[in-house]
mmCIF file of C-alpha atoms in Angstrom:
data_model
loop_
_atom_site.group_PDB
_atom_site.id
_atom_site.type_symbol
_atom_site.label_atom_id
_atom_site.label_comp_id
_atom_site.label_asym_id
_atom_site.label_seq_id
_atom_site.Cartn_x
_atom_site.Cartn_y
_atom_site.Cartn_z
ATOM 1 C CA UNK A 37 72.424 89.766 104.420
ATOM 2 C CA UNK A 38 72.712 87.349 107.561
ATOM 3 C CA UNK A 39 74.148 89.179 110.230
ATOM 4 C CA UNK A 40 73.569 86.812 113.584
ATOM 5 C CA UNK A 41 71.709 88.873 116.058
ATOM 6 C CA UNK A 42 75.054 90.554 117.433
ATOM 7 C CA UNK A 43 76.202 92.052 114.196
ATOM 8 C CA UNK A 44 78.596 89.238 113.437
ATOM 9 C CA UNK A 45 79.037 87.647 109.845
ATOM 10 C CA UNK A 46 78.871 84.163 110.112
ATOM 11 C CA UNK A 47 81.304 83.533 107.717
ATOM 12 C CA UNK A 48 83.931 85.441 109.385
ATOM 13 C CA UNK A 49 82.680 83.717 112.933
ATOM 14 C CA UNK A 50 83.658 80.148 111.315
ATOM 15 C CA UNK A 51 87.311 81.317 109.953
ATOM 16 C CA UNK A 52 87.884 81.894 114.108
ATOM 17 C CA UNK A 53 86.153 78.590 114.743
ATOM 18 C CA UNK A 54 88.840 76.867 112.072
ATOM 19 C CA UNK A 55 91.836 78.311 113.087
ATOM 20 C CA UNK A 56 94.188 76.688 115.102
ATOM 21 C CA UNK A 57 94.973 78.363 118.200
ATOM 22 C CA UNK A 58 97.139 81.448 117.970
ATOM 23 C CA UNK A 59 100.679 82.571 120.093
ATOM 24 C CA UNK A 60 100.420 85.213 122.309
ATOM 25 C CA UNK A 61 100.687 88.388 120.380
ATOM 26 C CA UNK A 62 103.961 89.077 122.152
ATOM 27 C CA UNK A 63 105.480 85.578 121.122
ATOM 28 C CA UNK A 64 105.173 85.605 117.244
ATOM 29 C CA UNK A 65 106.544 86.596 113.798
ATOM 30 C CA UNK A 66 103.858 88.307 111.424
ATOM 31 C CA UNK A 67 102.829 85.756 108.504
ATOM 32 C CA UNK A 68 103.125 86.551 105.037
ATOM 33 C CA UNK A 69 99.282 87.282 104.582
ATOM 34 C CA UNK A 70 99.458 89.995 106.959
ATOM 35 C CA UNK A 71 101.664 91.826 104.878
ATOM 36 C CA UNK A 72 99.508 90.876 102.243
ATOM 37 C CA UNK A 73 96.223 92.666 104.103
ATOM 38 C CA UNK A 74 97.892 95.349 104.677
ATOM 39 C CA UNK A 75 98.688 95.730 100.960
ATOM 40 C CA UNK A 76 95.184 95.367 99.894
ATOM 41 C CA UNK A 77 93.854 97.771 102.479
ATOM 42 C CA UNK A 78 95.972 100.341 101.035
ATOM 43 C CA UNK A 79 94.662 99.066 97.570
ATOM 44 C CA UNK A 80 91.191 99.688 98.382
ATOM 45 C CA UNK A 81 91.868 103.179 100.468
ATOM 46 C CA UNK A 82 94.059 104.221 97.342
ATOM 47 C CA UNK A 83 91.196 103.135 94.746
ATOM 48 C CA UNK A 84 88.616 104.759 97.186
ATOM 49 C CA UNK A 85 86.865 102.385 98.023
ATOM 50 C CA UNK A 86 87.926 101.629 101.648
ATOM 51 C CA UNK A 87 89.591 104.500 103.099
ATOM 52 C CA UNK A 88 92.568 103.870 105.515
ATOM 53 C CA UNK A 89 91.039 105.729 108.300
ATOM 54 C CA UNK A 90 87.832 104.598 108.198
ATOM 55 C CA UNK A 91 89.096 100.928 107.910
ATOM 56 C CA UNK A 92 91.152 101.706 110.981
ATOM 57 C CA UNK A 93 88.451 103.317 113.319
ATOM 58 C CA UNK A 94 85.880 100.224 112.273
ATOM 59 C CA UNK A 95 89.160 97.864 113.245
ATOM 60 C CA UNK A 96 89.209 99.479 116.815
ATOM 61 C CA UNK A 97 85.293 100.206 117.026
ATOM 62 C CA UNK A 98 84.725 96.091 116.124
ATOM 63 C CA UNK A 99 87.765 94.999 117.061
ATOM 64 C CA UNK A 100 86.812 95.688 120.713
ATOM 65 C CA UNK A 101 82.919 94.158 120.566
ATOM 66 C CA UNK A 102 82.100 92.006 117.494
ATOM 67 C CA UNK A 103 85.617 90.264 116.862
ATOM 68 C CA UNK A 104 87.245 90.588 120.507
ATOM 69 C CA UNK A 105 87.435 86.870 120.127
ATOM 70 C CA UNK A 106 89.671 87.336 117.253
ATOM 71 C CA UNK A 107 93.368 87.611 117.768
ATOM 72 C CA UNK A 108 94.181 91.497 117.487
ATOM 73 C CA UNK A 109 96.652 90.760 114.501
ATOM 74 C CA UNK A 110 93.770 88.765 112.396
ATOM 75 C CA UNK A 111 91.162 92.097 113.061
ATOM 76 C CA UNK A 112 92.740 94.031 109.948
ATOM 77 C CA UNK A 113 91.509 91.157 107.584
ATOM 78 C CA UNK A 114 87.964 90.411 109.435
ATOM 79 C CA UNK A 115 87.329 93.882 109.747
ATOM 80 C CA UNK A 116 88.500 94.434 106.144
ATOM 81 C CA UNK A 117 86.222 91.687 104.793
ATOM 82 C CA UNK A 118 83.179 92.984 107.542
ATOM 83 C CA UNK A 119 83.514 96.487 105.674
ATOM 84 C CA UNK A 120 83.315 95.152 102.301
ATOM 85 C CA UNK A 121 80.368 93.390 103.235
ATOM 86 C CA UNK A 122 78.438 95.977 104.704
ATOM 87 C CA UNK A 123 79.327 97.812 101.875
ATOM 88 C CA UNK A 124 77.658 95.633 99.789
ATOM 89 C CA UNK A 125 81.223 95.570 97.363
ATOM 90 C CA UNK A 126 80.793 91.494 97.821
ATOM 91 C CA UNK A 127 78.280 89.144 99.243
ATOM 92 C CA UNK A 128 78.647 86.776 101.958
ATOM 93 C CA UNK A 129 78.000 84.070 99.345
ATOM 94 C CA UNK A 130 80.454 85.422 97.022
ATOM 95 C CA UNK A 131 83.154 85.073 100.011
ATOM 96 C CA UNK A 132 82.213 82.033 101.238
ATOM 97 C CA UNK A 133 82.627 80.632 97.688
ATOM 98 C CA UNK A 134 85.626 82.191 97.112
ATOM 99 C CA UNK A 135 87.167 80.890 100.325
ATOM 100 C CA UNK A 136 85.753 77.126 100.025
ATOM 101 C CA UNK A 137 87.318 77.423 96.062
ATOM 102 C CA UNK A 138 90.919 78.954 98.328
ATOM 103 C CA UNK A 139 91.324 76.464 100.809
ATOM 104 C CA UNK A 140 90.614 73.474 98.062
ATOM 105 C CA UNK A 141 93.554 75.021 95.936
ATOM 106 C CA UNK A 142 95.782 75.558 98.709
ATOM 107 C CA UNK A 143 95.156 71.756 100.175
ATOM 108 C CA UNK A 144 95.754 70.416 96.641
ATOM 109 C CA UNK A 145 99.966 71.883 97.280
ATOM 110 C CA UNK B 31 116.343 65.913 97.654
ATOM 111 C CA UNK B 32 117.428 66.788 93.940
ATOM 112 C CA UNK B 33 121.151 66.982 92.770
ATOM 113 C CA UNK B 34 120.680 70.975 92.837
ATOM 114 C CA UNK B 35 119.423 71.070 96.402
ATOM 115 C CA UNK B 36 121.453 69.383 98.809
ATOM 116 C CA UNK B 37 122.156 71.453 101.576
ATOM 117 C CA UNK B 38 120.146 70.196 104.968
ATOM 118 C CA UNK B 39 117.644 72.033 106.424
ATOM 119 C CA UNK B 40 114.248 70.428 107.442
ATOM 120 C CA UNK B 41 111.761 70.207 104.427
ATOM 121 C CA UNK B 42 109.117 72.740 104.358
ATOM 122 C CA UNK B 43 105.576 71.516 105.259
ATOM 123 C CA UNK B 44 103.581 73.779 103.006
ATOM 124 C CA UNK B 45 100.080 72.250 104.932
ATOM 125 C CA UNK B 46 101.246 73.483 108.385
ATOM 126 C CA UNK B 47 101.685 76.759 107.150
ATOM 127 C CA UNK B 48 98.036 77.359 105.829
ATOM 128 C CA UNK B 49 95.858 79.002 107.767
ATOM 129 C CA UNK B 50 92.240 79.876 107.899
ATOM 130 C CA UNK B 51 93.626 83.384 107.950
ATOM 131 C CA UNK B 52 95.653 82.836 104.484
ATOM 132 C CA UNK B 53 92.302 81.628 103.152
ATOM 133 C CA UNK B 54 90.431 84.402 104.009
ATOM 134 C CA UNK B 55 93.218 87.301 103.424
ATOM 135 C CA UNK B 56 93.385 85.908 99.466
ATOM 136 C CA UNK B 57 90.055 85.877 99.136
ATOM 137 C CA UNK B 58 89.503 89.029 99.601
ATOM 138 C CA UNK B 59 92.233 90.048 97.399
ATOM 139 C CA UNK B 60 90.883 87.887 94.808
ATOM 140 C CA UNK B 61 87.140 89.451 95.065
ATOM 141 C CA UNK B 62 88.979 92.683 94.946
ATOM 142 C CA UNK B 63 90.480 92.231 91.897
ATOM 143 C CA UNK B 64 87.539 90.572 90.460
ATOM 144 C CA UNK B 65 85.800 93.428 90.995
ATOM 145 C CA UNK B 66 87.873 96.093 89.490
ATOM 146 C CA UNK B 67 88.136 97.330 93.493
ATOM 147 C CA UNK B 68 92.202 97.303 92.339
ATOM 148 C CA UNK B 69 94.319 95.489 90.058
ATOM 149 C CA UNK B 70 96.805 92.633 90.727
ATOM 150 C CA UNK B 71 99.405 94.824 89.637
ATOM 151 C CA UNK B 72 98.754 97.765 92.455
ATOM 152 C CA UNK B 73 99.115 94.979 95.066
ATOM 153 C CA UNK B 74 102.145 93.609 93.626
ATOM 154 C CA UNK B 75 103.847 97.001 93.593
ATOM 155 C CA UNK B 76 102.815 98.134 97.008
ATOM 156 C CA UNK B 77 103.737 94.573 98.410
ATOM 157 C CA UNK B 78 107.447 94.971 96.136
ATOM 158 C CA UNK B 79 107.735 98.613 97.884
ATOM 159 C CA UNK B 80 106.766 97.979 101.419
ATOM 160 C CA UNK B 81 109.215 94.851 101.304
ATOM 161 C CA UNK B 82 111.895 97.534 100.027
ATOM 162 C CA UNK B 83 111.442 100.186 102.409
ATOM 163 C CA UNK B 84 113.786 100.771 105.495
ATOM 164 C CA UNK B 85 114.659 103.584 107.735
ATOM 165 C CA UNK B 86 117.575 104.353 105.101
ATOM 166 C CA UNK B 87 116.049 107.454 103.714
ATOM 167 C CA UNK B 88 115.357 109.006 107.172
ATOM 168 C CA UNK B 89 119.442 108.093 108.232
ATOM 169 C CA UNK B 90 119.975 110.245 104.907
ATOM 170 C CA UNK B 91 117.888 112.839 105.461
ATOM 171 C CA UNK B 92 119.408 113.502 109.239
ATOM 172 C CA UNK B 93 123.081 113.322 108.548
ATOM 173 C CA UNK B 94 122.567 115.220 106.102
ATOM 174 C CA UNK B 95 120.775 117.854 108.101
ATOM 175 C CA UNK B 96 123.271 117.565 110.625
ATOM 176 C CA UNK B 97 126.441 119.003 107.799
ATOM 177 C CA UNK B 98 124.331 120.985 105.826
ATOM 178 C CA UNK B 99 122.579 123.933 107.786
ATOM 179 C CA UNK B 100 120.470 125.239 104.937
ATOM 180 C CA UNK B 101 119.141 121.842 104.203
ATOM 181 C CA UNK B 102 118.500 121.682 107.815
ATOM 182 C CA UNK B 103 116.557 124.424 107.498
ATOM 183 C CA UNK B 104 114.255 123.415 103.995
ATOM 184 C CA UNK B 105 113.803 120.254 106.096
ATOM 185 C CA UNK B 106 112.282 121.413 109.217
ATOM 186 C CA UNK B 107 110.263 123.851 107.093
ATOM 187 C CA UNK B 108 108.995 121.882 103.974
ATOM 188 C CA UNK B 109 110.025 117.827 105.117
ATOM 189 C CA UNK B 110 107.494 117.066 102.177
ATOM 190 C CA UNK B 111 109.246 119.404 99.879
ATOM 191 C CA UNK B 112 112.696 118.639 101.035
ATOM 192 C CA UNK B 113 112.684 114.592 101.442
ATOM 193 C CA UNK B 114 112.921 115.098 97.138
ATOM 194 C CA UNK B 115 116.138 116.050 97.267
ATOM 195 C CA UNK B 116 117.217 112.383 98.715
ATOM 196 C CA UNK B 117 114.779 110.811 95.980
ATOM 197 C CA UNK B 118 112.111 110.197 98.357
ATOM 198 C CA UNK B 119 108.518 111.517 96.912
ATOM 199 C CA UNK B 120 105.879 111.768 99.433
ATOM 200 C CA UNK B 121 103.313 112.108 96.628
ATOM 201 C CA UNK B 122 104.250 109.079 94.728
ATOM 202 C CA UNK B 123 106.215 107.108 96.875
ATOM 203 C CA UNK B 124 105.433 103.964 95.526
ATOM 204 C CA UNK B 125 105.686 105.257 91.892
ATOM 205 C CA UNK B 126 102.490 104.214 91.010
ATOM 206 C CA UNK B 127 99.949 107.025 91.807
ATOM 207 C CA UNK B 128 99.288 108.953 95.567
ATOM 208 C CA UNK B 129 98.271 106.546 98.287
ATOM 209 C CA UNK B 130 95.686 108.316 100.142
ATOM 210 C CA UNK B 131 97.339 108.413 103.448
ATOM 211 C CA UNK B 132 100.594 110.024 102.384
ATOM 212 C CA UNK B 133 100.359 114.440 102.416
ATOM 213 C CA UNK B 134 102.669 116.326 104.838
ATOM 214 C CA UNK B 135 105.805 114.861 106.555
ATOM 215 C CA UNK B 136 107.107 117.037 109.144
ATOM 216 C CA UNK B 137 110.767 117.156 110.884
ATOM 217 C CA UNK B 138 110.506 117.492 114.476
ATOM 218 C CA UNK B 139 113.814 118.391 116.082
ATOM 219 C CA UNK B 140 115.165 117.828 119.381
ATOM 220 C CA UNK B 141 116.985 120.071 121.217
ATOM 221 C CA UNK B 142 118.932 120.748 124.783
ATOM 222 C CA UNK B 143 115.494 121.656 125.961
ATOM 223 C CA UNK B 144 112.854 119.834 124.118
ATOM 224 C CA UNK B 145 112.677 115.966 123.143
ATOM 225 C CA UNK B 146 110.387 115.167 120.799
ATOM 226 C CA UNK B 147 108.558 111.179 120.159
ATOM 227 C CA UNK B 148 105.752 110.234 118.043
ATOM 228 C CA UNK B 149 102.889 107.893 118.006
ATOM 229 C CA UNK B 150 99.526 107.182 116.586
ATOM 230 C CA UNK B 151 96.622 106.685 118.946
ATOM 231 C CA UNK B 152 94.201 106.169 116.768
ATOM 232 C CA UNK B 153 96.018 103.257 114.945
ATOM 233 C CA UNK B 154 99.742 102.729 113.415
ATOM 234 C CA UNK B 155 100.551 105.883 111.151
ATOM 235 C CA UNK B 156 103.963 105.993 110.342
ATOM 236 C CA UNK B 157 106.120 107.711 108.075
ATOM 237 C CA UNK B 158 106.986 104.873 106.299
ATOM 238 C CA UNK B 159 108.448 106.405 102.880
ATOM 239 C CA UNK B 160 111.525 107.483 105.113
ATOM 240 C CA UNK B 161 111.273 104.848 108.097
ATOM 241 C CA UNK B 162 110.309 101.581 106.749
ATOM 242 C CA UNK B 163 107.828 99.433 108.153
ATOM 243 C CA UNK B 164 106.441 100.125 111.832
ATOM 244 C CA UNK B 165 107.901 98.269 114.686
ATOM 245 C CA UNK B 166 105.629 96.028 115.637
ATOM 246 C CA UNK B 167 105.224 97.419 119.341
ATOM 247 C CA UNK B 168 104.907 101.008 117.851
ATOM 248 C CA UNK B 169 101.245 99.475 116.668
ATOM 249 C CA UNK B 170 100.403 97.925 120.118
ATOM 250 C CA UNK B 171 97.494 99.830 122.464
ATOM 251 C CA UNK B 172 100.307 100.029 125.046
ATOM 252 C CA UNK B 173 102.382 102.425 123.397
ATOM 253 C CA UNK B 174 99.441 104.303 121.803
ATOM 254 C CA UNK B 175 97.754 104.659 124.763
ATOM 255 C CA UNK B 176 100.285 104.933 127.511
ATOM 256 C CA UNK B 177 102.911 107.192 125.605
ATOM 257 C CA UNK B 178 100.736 110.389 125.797
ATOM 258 C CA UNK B 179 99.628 110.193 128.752
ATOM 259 C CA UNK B 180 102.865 108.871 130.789
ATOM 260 C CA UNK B 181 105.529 109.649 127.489
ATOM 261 C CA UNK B 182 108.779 109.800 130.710
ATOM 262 C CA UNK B 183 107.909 106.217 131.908
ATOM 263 C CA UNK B 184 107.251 105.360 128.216
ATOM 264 C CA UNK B 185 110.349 106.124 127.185
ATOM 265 C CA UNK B 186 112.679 105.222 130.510
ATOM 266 C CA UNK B 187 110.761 101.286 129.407
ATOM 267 C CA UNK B 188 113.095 101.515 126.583
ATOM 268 C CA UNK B 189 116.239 102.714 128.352
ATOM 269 C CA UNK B 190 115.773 106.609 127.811
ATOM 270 C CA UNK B 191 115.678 108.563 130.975
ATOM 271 C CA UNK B 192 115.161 112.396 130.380
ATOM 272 C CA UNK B 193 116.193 114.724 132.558
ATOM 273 C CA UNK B 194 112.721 116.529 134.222
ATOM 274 C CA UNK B 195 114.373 119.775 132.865
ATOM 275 C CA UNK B 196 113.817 118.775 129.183
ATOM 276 C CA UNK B 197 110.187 118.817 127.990
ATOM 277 C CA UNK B 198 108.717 116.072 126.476
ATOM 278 C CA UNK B 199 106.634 116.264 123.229
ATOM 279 C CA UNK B 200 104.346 113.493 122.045
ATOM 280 C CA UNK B 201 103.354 114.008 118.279
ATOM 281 C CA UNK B 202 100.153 112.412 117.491
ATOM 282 C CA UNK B 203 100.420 111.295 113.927
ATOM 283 C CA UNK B 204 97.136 110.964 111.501
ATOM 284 C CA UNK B 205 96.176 110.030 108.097
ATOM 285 C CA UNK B 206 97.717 113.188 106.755
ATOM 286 C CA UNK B 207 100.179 114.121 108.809
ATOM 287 C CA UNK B 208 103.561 111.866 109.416
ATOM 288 C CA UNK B 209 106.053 113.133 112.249
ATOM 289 C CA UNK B 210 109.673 112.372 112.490
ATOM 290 C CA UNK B 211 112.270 113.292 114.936
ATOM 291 C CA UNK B 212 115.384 115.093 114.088
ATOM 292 C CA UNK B 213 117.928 113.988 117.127
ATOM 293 C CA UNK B 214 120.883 115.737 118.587
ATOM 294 C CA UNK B 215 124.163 115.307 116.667
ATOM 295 C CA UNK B 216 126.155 113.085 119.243
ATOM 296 C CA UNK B 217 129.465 114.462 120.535
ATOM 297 C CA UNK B 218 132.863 112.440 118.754
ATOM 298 C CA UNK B 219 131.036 112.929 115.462
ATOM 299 C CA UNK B 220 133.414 115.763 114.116
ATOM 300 C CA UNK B 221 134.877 115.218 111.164
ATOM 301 C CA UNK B 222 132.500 112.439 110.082
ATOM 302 C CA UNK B 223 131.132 111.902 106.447
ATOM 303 C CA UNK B 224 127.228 111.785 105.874
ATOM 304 C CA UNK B 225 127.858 108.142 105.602
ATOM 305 C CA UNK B 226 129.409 107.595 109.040
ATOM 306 C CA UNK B 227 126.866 109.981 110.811
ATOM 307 C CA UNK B 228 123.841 108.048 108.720
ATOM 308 C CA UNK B 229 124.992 105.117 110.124
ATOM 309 C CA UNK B 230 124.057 105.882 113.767
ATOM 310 C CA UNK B 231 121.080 107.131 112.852
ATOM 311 C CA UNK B 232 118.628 104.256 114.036
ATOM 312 C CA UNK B 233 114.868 103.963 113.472
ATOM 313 C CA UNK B 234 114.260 104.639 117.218
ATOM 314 C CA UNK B 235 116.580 107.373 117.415
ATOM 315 C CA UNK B 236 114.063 109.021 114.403
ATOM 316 C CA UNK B 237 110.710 107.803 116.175
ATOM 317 C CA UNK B 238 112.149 109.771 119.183
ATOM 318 C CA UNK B 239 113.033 106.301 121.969
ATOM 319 C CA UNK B 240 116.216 106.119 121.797
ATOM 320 C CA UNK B 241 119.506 108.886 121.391
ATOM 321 C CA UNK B 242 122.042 108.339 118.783
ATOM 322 C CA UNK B 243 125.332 107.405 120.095
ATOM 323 C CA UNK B 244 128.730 107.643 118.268
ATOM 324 C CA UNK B 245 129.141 104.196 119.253
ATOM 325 C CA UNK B 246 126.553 102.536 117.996
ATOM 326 C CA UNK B 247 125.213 101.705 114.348
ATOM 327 C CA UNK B 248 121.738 100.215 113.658
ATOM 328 C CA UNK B 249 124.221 97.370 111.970
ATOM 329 C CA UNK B 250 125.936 96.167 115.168
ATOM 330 C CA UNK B 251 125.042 93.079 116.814
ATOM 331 C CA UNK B 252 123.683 93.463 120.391
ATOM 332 C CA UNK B 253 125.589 90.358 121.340
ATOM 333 C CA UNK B 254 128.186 91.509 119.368
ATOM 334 C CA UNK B 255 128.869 93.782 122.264
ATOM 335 C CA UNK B 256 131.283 92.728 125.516
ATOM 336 C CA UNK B 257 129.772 92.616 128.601
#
């Protein structure tokens, strides 16, 4: 594991660092992958592996320290991905591979 | 353009809409699934479900309670039980298996003395087998914070001033435990079908921010409306 000396996963620090600057919260229409964390968070609570609850209190509890740099609607996927991390349910190499193989299919549309 | 597609709207830039966040949402999902965490086909049925949802079943379930004084009653007592007899299965309301979040609905109702709202503090719990999706502001720290603590001011910010005579009662929801308001039948409603009265049955009315009116439906245009 690398956390940085603050607790935060690098890989997660560098999807803030890529993504263009957000709306105010107030001023925007939810995109499609939100719906789509929100469906796999109540995969993984339903599956027991990541219960609702406890996803929720770690969104608020890192939300507010760790990831306050990240845009409140964003936290429910960085937290997600933080959890299953910590878990140990995937590595940070496995994500960062994953996401580098994600973006290279997406770019290719 | 092709021969089938001709009308004119913009063309879609598929780049622009790619995020960092899309990257890192589907890669999770992907690891996920890798993993045996949860198959592609749970997340396709919850995502085909939570699109489906609306407030519909909740509209049902209070006009009907409004005709129907027995069902009234099984639905303030057993709202779990009860919300069956409209099709809705609190259990198994995707039809796939029992999401871990979904155990007791209750019916909260208002009356000449007592208004009733509801809220999560600790995050966005919502009855969604009968209401749909949660507003967006009903997830906000605003309303989670501020509605329990100030619920009269809460409320008069969306238009609803109480008298101080009628008590106010904020319902905390939680992972087991879903709340939903049962509002006043409006007077000019006799006679009406469970259609009619479902109709002005809004989502607010049932998260407990807003009073059903016999002149408004949750299908009318707000600039519909003269001014």
């Amino acid at each position: 594991m690398t956390l940085s000396a603050n607790n935060r996963y690098p890989v997660l620090m560098a999807t803030l660092r890529r993504a263009d600057p957000a709306p105010p919260e107030s001023d925007r229409t939810p995109a499609p992958w939100e719906a789509n964390v929100q469906a796999t968070c109540e995969c993984l609570s339903w599956r027991g592996t990541l219960d609702n609850l406890e996803r929720r209190q770690a969104e608020d509890a890192l939300g507010e320290t760790t990831y306050a740099d990240f845009p409140v609607h964003t936290r429910a996927a960085v937290v997600t991905a933080h959890s299953l991390l910590a878990r140990g349910e995937i590595s940070e190499h496995e994500l960062e591979t994953k996401m580098n193989e994600v973006r290279a299919r997406f770019r290719q549309a | 353009m092709s021969p089938t597609h001709d009308h004119d709207h913009a063309p879609i830039e598929a780049a622009n809409e790619i995020s960092e966040f899309d990257v890192l949402e589907t890669a999770i999902r992907e690891l996920a699934i890798e993993k045996g965490l949860f198959s592609p086909e749970d997340h396709r049925r919850f995502m085909e479900w939570a699109e489906r949802i609306g407030p519909h079943g909740g509209s049902r379930l209070i006009a009907r309670a409004w005709l129907d004084p027995e069902f009234k009653q099984r639905l303030l007592a057993d709202g779990t039980e009860t919300s069956k007899e409209i099709g809705i299965d609190w259990l198994d309301p995707t039809g796939t298996g029992t999401p871990s979040d979904f155990t007791y609905f209750y019916v909260l109702e208002n009356t000449p003395d007592v208004h009733n709202v509801i809220v999560c503090t600790l995050c966005s719990c919502y009855p969604r087998p009968v209401l749909g999706q949660a507003p967006e502001w009903y997830k906000t720290p605003h309303y989670r914070r501020r509605v329990v603590r100030w619920p009269r001011e809460v409320l008069a910010e969306f238009g609803l001033h109480l008298p101080l005579d009628v008590e106010v009662r904020v319902h905390d929801s939680n992972q087991k435990s879903r709340f939903m308001v049962m509002p006043m039948r409006p007077e000019g409603t006799e006679g009406w079908t469970e259609d009619q009265l479902a109709a002005i049955v809004t989502r607010d009315t049932m998260i407990g921010v807003a009073l059903p009116r016999a002149d408004w439906t949750a299908a009318r245009s707000p600039a519909a409306t003269p001014r």
